[in-house]
Short mmCIF file of C-alpha atoms and ligand atoms in Angstrom, two decimals:
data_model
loop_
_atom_site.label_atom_id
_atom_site.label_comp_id
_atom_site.label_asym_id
_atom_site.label_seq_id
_atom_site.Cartn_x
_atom_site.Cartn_y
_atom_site.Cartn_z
CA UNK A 1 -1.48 38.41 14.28
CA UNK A 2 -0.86 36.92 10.89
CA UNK A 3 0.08 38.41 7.99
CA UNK A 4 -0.18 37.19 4.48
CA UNK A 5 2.06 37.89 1.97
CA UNK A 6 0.51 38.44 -1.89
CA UNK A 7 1.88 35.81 -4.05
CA UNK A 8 3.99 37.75 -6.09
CA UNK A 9 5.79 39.24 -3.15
CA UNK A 10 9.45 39.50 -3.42
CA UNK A 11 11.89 38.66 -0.86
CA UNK A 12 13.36 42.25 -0.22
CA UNK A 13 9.43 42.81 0.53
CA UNK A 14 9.86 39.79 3.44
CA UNK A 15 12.87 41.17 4.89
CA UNK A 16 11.25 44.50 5.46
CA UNK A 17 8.23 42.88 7.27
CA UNK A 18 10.97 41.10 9.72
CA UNK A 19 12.73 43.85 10.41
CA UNK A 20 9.62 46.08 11.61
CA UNK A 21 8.35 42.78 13.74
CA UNK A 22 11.97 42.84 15.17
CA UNK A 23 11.67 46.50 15.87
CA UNK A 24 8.62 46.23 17.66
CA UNK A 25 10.70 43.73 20.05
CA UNK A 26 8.28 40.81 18.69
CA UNK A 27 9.10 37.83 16.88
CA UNK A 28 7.58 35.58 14.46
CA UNK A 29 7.16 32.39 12.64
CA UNK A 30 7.38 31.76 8.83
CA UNK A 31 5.30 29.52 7.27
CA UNK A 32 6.04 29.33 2.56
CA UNK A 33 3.77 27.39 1.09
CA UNK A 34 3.69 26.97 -2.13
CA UNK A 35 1.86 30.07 -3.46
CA UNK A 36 1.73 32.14 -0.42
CA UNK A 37 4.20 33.19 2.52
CA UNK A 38 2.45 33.57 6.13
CA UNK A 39 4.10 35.62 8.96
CA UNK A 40 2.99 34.72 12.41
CA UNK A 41 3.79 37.60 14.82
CA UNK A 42 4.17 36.47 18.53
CA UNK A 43 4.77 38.33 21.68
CA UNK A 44 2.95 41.58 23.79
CA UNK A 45 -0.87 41.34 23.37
CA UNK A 46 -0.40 45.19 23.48
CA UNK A 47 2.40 45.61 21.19
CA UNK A 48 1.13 43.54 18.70
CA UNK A 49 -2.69 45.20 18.60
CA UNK A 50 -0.49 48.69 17.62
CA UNK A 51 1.22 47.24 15.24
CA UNK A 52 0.02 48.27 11.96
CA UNK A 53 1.84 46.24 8.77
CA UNK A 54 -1.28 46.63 6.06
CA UNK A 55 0.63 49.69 4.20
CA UNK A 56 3.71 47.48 3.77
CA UNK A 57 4.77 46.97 0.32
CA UNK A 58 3.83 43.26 -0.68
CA UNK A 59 1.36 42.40 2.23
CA UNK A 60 -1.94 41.47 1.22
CA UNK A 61 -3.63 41.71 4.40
CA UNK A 62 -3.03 41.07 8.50
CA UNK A 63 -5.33 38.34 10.25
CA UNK A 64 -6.18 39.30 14.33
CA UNK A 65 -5.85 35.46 15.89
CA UNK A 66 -8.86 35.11 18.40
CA UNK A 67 -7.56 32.18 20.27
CA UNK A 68 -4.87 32.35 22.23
CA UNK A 69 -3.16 29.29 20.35
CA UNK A 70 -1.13 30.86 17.69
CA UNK A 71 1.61 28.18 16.68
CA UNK A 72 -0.20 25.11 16.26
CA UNK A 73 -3.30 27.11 14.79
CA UNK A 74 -4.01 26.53 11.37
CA UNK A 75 -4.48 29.76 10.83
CA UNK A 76 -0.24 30.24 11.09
CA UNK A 77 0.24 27.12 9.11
CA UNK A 78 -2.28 26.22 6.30
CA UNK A 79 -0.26 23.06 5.88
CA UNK A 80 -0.29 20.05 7.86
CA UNK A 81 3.14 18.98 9.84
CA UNK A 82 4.36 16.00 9.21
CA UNK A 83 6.45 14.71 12.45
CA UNK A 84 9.29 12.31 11.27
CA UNK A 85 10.65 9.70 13.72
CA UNK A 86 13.37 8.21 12.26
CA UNK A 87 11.83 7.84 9.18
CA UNK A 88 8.39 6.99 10.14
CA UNK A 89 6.24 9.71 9.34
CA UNK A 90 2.61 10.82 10.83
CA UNK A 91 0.69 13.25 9.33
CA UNK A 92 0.38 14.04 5.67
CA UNK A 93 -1.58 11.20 4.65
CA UNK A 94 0.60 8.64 6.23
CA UNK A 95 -1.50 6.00 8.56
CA UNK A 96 0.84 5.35 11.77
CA UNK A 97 -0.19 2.58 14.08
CA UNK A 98 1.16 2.52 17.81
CA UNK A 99 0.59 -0.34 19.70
CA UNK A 100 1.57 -2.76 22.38
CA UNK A 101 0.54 -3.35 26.15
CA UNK A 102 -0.36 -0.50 28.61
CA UNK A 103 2.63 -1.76 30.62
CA UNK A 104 5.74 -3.20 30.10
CA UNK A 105 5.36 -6.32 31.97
CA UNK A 106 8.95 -8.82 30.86
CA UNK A 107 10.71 -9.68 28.36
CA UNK A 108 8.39 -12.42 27.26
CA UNK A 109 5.45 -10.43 27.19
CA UNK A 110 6.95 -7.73 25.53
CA UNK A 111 8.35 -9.75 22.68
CA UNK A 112 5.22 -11.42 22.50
CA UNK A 113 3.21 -7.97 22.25
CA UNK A 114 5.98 -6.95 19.68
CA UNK A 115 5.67 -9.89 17.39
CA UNK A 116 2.03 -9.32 16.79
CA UNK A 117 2.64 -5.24 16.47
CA UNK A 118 4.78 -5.29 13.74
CA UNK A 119 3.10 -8.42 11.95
CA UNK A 120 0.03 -6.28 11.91
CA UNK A 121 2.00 -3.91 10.28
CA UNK A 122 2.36 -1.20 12.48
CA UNK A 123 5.33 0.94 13.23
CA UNK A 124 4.96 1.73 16.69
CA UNK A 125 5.72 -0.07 19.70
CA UNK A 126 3.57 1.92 22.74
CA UNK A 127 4.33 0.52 26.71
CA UNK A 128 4.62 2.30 30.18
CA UNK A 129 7.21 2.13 32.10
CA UNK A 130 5.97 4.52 34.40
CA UNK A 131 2.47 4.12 34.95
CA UNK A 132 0.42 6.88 36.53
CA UNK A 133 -2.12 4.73 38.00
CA UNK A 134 -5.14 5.92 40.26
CA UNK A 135 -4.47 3.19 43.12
CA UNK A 136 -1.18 3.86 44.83
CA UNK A 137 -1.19 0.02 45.13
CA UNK A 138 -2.02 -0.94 41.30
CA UNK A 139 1.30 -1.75 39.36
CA UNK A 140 3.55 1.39 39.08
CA UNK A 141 5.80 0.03 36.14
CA UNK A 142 9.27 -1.15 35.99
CA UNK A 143 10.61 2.21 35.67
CA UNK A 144 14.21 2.51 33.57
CA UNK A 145 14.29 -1.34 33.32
CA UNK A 146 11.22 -1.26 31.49
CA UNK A 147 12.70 1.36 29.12
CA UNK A 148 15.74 -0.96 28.39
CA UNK A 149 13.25 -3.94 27.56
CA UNK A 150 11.44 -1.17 24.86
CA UNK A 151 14.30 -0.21 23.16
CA UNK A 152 15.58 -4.02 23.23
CA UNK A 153 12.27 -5.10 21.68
CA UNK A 154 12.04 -2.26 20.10
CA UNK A 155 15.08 -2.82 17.72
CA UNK A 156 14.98 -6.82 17.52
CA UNK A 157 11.30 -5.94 15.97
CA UNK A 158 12.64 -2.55 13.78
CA UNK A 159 10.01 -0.73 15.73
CA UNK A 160 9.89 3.01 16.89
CA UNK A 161 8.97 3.08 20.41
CA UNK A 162 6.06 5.47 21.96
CA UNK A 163 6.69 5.66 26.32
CA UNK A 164 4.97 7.64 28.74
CA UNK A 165 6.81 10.46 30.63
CA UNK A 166 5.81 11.64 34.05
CA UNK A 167 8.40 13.59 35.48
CA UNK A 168 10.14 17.36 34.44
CA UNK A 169 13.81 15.68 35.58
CA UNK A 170 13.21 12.33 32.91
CA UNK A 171 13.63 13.72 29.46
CA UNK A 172 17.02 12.97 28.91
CA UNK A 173 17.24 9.67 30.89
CA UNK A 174 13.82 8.26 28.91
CA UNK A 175 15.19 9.85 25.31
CA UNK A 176 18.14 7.51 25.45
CA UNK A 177 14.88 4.45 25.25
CA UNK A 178 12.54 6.33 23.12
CA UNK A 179 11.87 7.85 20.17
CA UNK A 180 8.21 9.35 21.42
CA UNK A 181 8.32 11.11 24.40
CA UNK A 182 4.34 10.59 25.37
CA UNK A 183 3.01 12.89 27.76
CA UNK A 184 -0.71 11.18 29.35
CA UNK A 185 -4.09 12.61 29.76
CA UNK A 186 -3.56 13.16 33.66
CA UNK A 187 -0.58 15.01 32.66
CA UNK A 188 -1.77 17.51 29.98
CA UNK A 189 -1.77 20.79 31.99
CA UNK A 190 1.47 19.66 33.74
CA UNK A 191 2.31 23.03 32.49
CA UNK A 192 6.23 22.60 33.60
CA UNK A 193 6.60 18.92 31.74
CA UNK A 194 5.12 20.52 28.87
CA UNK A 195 8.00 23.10 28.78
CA UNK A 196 10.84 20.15 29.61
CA UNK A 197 9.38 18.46 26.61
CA UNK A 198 9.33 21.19 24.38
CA UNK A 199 13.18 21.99 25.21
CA UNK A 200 13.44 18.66 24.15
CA UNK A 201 13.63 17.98 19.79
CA UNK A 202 12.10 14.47 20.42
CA UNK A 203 8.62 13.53 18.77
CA UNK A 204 5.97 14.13 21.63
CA UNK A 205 2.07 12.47 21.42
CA UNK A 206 -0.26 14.81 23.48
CA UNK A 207 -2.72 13.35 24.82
CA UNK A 208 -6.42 15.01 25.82
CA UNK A 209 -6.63 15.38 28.98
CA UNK A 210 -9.88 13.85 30.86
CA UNK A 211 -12.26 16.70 30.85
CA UNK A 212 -10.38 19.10 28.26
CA UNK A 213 -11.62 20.93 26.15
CA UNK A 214 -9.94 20.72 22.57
CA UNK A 215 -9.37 24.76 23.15
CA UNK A 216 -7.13 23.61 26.48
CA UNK A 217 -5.81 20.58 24.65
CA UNK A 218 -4.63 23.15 21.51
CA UNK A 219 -3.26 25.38 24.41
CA UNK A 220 -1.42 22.60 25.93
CA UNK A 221 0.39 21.56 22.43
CA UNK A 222 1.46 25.21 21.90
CA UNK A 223 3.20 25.31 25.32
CA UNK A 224 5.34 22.62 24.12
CA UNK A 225 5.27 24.11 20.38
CA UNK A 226 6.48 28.01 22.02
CA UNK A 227 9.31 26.03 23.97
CA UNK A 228 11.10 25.39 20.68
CA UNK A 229 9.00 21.64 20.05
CA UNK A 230 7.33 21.91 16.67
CA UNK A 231 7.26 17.68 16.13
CA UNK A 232 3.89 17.28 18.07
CA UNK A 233 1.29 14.86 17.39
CA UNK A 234 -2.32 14.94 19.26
CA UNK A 235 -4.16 12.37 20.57
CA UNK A 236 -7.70 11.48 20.99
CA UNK A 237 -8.44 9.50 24.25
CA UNK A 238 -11.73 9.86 25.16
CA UNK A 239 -13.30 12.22 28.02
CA UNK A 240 -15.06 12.06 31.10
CA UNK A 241 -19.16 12.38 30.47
CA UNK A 242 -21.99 10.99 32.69
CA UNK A 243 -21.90 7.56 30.55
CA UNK A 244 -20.37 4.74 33.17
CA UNK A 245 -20.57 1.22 30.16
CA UNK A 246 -17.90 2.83 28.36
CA UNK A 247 -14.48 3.83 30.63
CA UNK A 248 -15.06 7.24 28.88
CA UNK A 249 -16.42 8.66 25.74
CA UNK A 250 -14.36 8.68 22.70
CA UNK A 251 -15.06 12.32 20.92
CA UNK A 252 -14.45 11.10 17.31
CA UNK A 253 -15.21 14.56 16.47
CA UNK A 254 -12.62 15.75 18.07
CA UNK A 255 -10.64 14.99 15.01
CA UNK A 256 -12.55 16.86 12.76
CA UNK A 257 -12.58 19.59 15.23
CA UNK A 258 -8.47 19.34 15.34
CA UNK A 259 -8.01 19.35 11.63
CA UNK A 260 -10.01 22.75 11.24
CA UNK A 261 -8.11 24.09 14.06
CA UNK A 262 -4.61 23.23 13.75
CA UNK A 263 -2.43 21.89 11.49
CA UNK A 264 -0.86 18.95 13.91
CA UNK A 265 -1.22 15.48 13.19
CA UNK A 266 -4.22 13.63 15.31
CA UNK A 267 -4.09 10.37 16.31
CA UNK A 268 -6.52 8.18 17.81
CA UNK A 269 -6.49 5.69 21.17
CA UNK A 270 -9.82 3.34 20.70
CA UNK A 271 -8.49 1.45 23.75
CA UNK A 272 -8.39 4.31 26.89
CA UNK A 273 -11.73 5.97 24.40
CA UNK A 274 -13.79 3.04 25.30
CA UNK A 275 -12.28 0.65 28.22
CA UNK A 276 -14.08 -2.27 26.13
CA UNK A 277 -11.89 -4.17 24.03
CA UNK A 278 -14.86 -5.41 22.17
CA UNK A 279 -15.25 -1.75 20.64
CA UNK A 280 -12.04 -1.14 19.82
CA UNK A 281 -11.88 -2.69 16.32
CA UNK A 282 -15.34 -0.45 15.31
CA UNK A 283 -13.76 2.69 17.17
CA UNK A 284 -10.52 1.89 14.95
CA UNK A 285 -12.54 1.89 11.88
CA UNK A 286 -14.07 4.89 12.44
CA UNK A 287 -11.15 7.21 13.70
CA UNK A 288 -9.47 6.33 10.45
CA UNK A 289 -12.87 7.58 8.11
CA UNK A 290 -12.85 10.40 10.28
CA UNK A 291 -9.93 11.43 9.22
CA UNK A 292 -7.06 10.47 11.89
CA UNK A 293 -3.68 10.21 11.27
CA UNK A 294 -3.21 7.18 13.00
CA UNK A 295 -4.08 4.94 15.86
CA UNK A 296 -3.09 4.02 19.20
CA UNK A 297 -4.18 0.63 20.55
CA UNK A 298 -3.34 -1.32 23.42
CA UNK A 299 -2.39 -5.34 22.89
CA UNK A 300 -1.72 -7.56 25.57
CA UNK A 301 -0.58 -11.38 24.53
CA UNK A 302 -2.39 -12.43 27.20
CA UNK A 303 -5.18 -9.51 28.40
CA UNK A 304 -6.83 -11.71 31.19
CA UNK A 305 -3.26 -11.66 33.24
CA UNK A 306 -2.67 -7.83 32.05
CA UNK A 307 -1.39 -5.76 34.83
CA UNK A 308 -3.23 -3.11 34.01
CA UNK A 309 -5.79 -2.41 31.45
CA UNK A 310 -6.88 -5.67 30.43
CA UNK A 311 -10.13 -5.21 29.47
CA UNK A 312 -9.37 -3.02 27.09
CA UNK A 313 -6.74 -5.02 25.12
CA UNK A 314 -6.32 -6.53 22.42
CA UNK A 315 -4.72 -10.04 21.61
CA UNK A 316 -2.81 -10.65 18.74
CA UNK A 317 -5.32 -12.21 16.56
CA UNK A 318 -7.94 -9.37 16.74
CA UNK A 319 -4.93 -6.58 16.36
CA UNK A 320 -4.72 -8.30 13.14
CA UNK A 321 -7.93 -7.91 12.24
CA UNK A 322 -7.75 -4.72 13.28
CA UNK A 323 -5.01 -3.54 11.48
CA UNK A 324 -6.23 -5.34 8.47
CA UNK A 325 -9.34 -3.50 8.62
CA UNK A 326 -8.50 -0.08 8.60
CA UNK A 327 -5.84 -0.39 6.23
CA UNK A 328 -8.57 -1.14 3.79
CA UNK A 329 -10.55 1.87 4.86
CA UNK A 330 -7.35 4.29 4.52
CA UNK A 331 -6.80 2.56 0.90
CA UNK A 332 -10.31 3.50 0.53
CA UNK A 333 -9.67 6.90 0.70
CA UNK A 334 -6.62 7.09 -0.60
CA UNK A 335 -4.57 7.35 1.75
CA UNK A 336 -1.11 5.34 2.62
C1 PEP B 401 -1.71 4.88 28.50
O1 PEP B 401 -1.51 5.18 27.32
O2 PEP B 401 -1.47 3.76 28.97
C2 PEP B 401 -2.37 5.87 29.40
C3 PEP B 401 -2.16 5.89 30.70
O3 PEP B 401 -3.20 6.69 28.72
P1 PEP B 401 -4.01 8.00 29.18
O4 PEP B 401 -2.99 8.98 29.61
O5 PEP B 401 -4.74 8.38 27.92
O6 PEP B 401 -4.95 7.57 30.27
MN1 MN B 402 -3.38 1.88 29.49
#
């Protein structure tokens, strides 16, 4: 349930709402904006349907949530969140770039990748060091070494770095590498790394899982958001569909869908959306008119001796072009 305040509400007014939330044994969430104050009540189903808060002094009127998402809703916070990492922000208007090769390969290619990511002008540096690939025989990553080459790079370039995380018993270790803990599509109903990451106050990028639905995706980001998370940014990645020339089918509306829905930041991966290099740069373009927050593309100084997802990235030249493109289109519409 939400309830809203009426604007000239006073604070004695707020403290009474707590205290009969508290009484109930529920909790909540406050959310002041700048004319209005919105309580989100969380806890029993049951408790919360007898609740009754309408005859309150200064409440203008209670909200029943329908979906069972109630933190990351938009509905709890009109506002967008704007997740800071170390001074890089995403959401709000900002455009954040992430990029860099699926998988940390060495040094060399690393700085290489790096070089090009921040000359583009992105802020991001994205790489795997551990890699959940469908062959048990493809590349697995180079695993905490690969984290020490990030944050390496990472600083010689003044770049945040974005890694994935695959295992409950890793946050700590890969949070003394990272500054984005990224948790992949085949990992978005890991229910239990969901809750390790969400006990964790590091930035986390969500991906969509293969065949999720954005309700299950929203669900997923409030697990971590409920854990005690709030500094969680979405992203678009394409899902399974019966098309085989693209790797899978990049759901631009998505993005629309998620800014209706929720007040987290989206971000969008043209690289895993459409497994064809050539259509990242249009796919760019258009996440960024759609609305996105930001992008996340995969470049490879040399893609044809990638070790993994080659043919989907980028060398420096056309990051460039890239990035130079949809900088103009977020001028375009005013945004930064
Ligand atoms: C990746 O970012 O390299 C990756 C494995 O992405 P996804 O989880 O979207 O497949
Ligand atoms: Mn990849």
């Amino acid at each position: 349930m939400i309830i809203v305040m009426c604007p000239n509400s006073t604070e004695e007014h707020l403290r009474k709402v707590e205290q009969k939330i508290e009484r109930a044994g529920l909790s909540y969430h406050l959310s002041k904006g700048e004319s209005r104050t919105i309580v989100g009540v969380i806890g029993d189903k049951k408790v919360i349907a007898e609740l009754e808060m309408n005859s309150l002094e200064g409440v203008e009127k209670t909200v029943r949530i329908t979906e069972k998402y109630k933190l990351v809703s938009r509905e709890f916070q009109p506002e967008d969140t704007v997740v800071d990492v170390r001074g890089v922000k995403i959401g709000g208007g900002h455009l954040a770039v992430m990029a860099g090769p699926c998988a940390v390969e060495s040094m060399e290619q690393l700085r290489e990748a790096a070089a090009a990511v921040k000359k583009g002008g992105a802020q991001f540096l994205r790489g795997g060091a551990f890699k959940p690939r469908t062959s048990p025989y493809d590349f697995q990553g180079l695993a905490e070494e690969g984290l020490q080459m990030l944050q390496q790079v990472g600083q010689e370039y003044d770049l945040r770095v974005v890694t994935e995380i695959v295992d409950v018993n890793d946050v700590d270790m890969i949070s003394q590498y990272a500054d984005v803990l990224q948790v992949g599509a085949r990992n978005m109903q890991n229910f239990r790394l969901l809750q390790a990451v969400g006990r964790s106050k590091r930035p986390v990028l969500l991906k969509r899982g293969l065949s999720a639905t954005i309700s299950e995706w929203l669900n997923a980001a409030e697990y971590i958001v409920s854990a005690g998370n709030e500094n969680v940014i979405l992203c678009e990645r394409g899902i399974r569909t019966y098309e085989t020339f693209t790797r899978n089918t990049l759901d631009l509306s998505a993005v629309a869908a998620v800014k209706e829905l929720s007040h987290l930041p989206v971000v969008v991966d043209p690289s895993h959306g459409t497994g064809r290099w050539q259509m990242v740069r249009p796919m760019a373009r258009a996440a960024i008119a759609a609305g996105a927050d930001g992008l996340m593309i995969e470049v490879h100084p040399h893609p044809e001796v990638a070790l993994s997802d080659g043919d989907q990235s980028l060398t420096p030249q056309h990051f460039e072009l890239v990035m130079h493109e949809v900088k103009n289109i977020a001028r375009a519409m005013e945004r930064a």
